[in-house]
Amino acid sequence: MRKIFFFYLSLWSLGTTVLAQKPKISSPADIYHEIQKLNFLGSALYLAAHPDDENTRLISYLSNEVKAKTGYLSITRGDGGQNLIGTEIRELLGVLRTQELLGARSIDGGQQFFTRAIDFGYSKHPDETLKIWNKEEVLSDVVRIIREFQPDVIINRFDHRSPGSTHGHHTSSAMLSYAAFDLANDPKSYPEQLGLLKTWQPKRLFFNTSWWFYGSEEKFKAADKTNMLNFDVGVFYPMLGTSNNEIAALASSRHLSQGFGRLSTRGSENEYLELLKGELPKNKNNLFDGIDTSWSRIAGGEAIGKILYAIERDFNFKDPQQHLPELLKAYQTLSGLNEGHWKNIKLKELENVIADVCGLYLEVSSEESYAFGGGTMKIKLEAINRSKANIILRSFAINEENIAFEPAALKENDDVSVETTIDIPENTAYTAPYWLMETGSLGMYRVGDSELIGKPETPRSFITKFSLSINDYPITIEKAVIHRYAKPDKGEIYEPFEIVPEATASFKDKVMIFSDGRPKEIPVTIRAHKDNARGELQLQLSEAWLVDVKSKSFNITKKGDQQTLTFTVTPPNIENEARIGSIIKIDGKEITKELVEINYDHIPKQSVLLPSEAKVVRLDIQKMGHNIGYIMGAGDDVPTSLEQIGYNVHLIDPESITEGTLEGYDAVVTGIRAYNVVDALQFKQKYLLDYVKTGGNLIVQYNTSGRWNKQFEGISPFPLQLSNDRVTDENSLVTILAPDHPLINYPNTISEKDFKGWVQERGLYFPTEWDAAFTPILSMKDEGGPMLDGSLLIAPYGKGNYIYTGLSFFRELPAGVPGAYKLFSNMLSIGKKNTIKNDNVKG
């Protein structure tokens, strides 16, 4: 399986912009596959709302069996979900999931697109979704991408006719697609796009239906399928030694932040497409039936097709180089045609095939992974011709600037390399995610450059153009500058080459809680991205907050090194919330950015520039107890938040829990979805409940129902039925059901005002049924929905207390929501006296 995985990474890297990935090594089977795709001039666009919504089976089938140019338009980047592999949430989670999607497309063969819409969390109805998203702007993005990609067919993942029956984002994605199908061909719709783009009319619009949308397999079997296409996507590819479903499983498994790593499957599998608009194909096994997908589609294309169809028919698997003369002839003929959509696409594909049959390796690698505007970078160019072709490297240029170089013949298997240093223009743009460079709204990213809209990531700042002649045919091949290095424990690693500021600053904590009027020391760490970085750091605060000095100087000798400066900040005497920002003054510039790096093995390293700021909160909060045990689940920052209000938080390894090891804790908290993702908890539950019996407080944060070992008896000492119920409106009215309960009154008094300022949602996966031993504390509802009383439940058990909560503390505490801190402190303090235990905790 390991060999198959890397094989597919090489085979289907065409047509996508996954960066910082090892160059593909094309076998004869790969090259033949590329030629087959060259000879199909048809395209399909799959459309849904989020990363992981896409049907990788269908995308892979269209790309690798049908050979169509296939794209996936995800309306959002998945910013509002949970993260099962780390602590990134919100915009950083969106960056991670963007790269996971690109990784999936590198396997299934698709291209990736996005709109500017933000995944703001679960939505129960498209009316709410489209209001928060700004329907007109997102619709314009969908139209733009259709005009740019020019799909013959569009396939919706969801049904536009079912508002309110599923996630509002899902239905909205289908509604937008349904409207855009006609608007894309209307010159009166979004005319500002028509400078660089042209109107486009797709031929057909489908809904990728299945039994799931009908409620049962029996209902779907009995449904009228007159208007449906049906085909088997479980095909086996003999030349590749694997099936379409296995490719799809590998692609889907790239969504690791959502826990989508899964077993591969094999065998027949039917997909159904219901026609929504356009003419129903006569052949219901072919969604391109009646659409010209041959070379005759473009004027002058027949001559090119004559050449390439013959290569496909008579392909030489033992020596693909033999096809080079004919490939060059096709390239020259295609280059001479009038400009057009398919010409540009097929020229790029032909360049790749020509390079592959020559075994041509071209690379420009920077000595460092990043540099700054006004600086320099050392680069190494490498060019190798691993064929008998007559190839001359005539010149190369980086960002249109020619590099001094004498033309060189690339003799068979001789490595030609050039090392040089180039100047980086002062005004070179940063290469951080473009959609995060400006402040957006709750539902929309703001993108100043309209030409970037739709792109999965920021175009590289430095592109190298290799000007070659191959058998006397001129050809230009472009490559992004990358950074390549090796680690003893990982081998060769490729990373993007980034442009960053001369220095960046970051606050240790993104939220700082002042529980009284005493001052706190605030550390700010400066990271230098150049040698001999000298300047000063200044803090920005509102007038109510006082800082001991206006600015402090720094001097960092080595690039990549850090220096931490500490400021003393005094809060106001009353409750207050404010933002604190940093300004680096260096080389006549003011820099207000923090550099955040996201680095997982399954994606290229990501460098994200965000505003260098934090939230400061003056909060009158009381707490009892001191030592808290925390069992991490799917990943959250709650432990750091609890430390902000003075708790001593110990991360507990579930494997280490045995009888008595929890006795020293004032409370034990399980992280979000802990029972879903930590298998050991099913064996340690008895010790957790024994801890409660003897006087401890156990706080269980939300889990999803049934997603644990089937032999596990449950997460609660009393019957408790979890559900999918949630309250998505973070501003919804909250009613306190048990106003006299200690959870509402001790040590902090909780009132309705403590539920103001919450972010994204109230909570999720509330229980719907519970034992009489539980007391429901709160009631809340979304507009038009029922009252839900299961967000916070408490039950005495033995001498202690068991608490289950679906409230989204994992979002509220890192966001610095005062009321959330007070309520969580009350949960930790329940049943405690005004005493503090020592730090000598077992385990």
Coordinates of N, CA, C and O in Angstrom, one line a residue, residues 22 25 36 72 80 106 235 298 309 427 433 475 530 541 565 582 630 687 777 791-792 802:
K22 N 7.7 16.6 -3.7 CA 8.8 16.0 -4.5 C 8.4 16.0 -6.0 O 7.2 15.6 -6.2
I25 N 8.0 11.5 -10.7 CA 8.8 10.7 -11.6 C 7.9 9.8 -12.4 O 7.1 9.0 -11.9
Q36 N -3.5 10.1 -22.9 CA -4.9 9.8 -23.0 C -5.7 11.1 -22.6 O -6.7 11.4 -23.2
Y72 N -12.9 20.6 -8.5 CA -13.8 20.6 -7.3 C -13.9 22.0 -6.8 O -12.8 22.6 -6.4
G80 N -14.7 26.5 9.9 CA -15.5 26.5 11.1 C -15.6 25.1 11.8 O -16.3 25.0 12.8
S106 N -4.2 15.9 -5.7 CA -3.0 15.4 -6.3 C -3.1 13.9 -6.5 O -2.3 13.3 -7.3
V235 N -14.4 0.9 -11.2 CA -13.6 0.3 -12.3 C -12.2 0.0 -11.8 O -11.6 0.7 -11.0
I298 N -11.7 22.3 -31.4 CA -11.1 23.6 -31.6 C -10.7 23.8 -33.1 O -10.3 22.8 -33.7
Y309 N -3.7 11.0 -31.5 CA -4.4 9.8 -31.4 C -3.5 8.6 -31.9 O -3.6 7.5 -31.4
N427 N 9.8 45.8 -3.0 CA 8.3 45.8 -2.9 C 7.7 44.4 -3.2 O 6.6 44.3 -3.5
P433 N -1.1 33.3 2.8 CA -2.4 33.1 2.2 C -3.1 34.4 1.8 O -3.3 35.3 2.7
I475 N 11.0 25.7 -26.7 CA 9.9 25.4 -25.7 C 10.3 26.0 -24.4 O 11.5 26.1 -24.0
K530 N 16.3 38.1 9.0 CA 17.5 38.6 8.4 C 18.6 38.6 9.5 O 18.3 38.6 10.7
L541 N -2.1 49.9 22.9 CA -3.2 49.5 23.8 C -4.2 50.7 23.9 O -3.8 51.8 23.6
L565 N 11.0 40.2 24.6 CA 11.0 41.5 25.4 C 9.7 41.4 26.3 O 8.7 41.0 25.8
S582 N 1.3 44.8 18.5 CA 2.7 45.1 18.5 C 3.1 45.7 17.2 O 2.6 45.4 16.1
Y630 N -6.3 17.4 32.9 CA -6.9 17.6 31.6 C -6.5 16.4 30.6 O -5.3 16.1 30.4
Y687 N -12.1 4.2 36.5 CA -11.2 5.0 37.4 C -11.7 6.4 37.4 O -11.7 7.1 38.5
I777 N -29.2 22.9 33.5 CA -28.9 24.2 34.0 C -29.4 25.3 33.0 O -29.9 26.4 33.5
S791 N -27.7 21.5 27.1 CA -26.3 22.0 26.9 C -25.4 21.9 28.1 O -24.2 21.8 27.9
L792 N -26.0 21.9 29.3 CA -25.2 21.8 30.5 C -26.0 21.0 31.5 O -27.0 21.4 32.0
Y802 N -20.6 14.9 38.4 CA -20.4 14.6 37.0 C -21.1 15.6 36.2 O -22.3 15.9 36.4

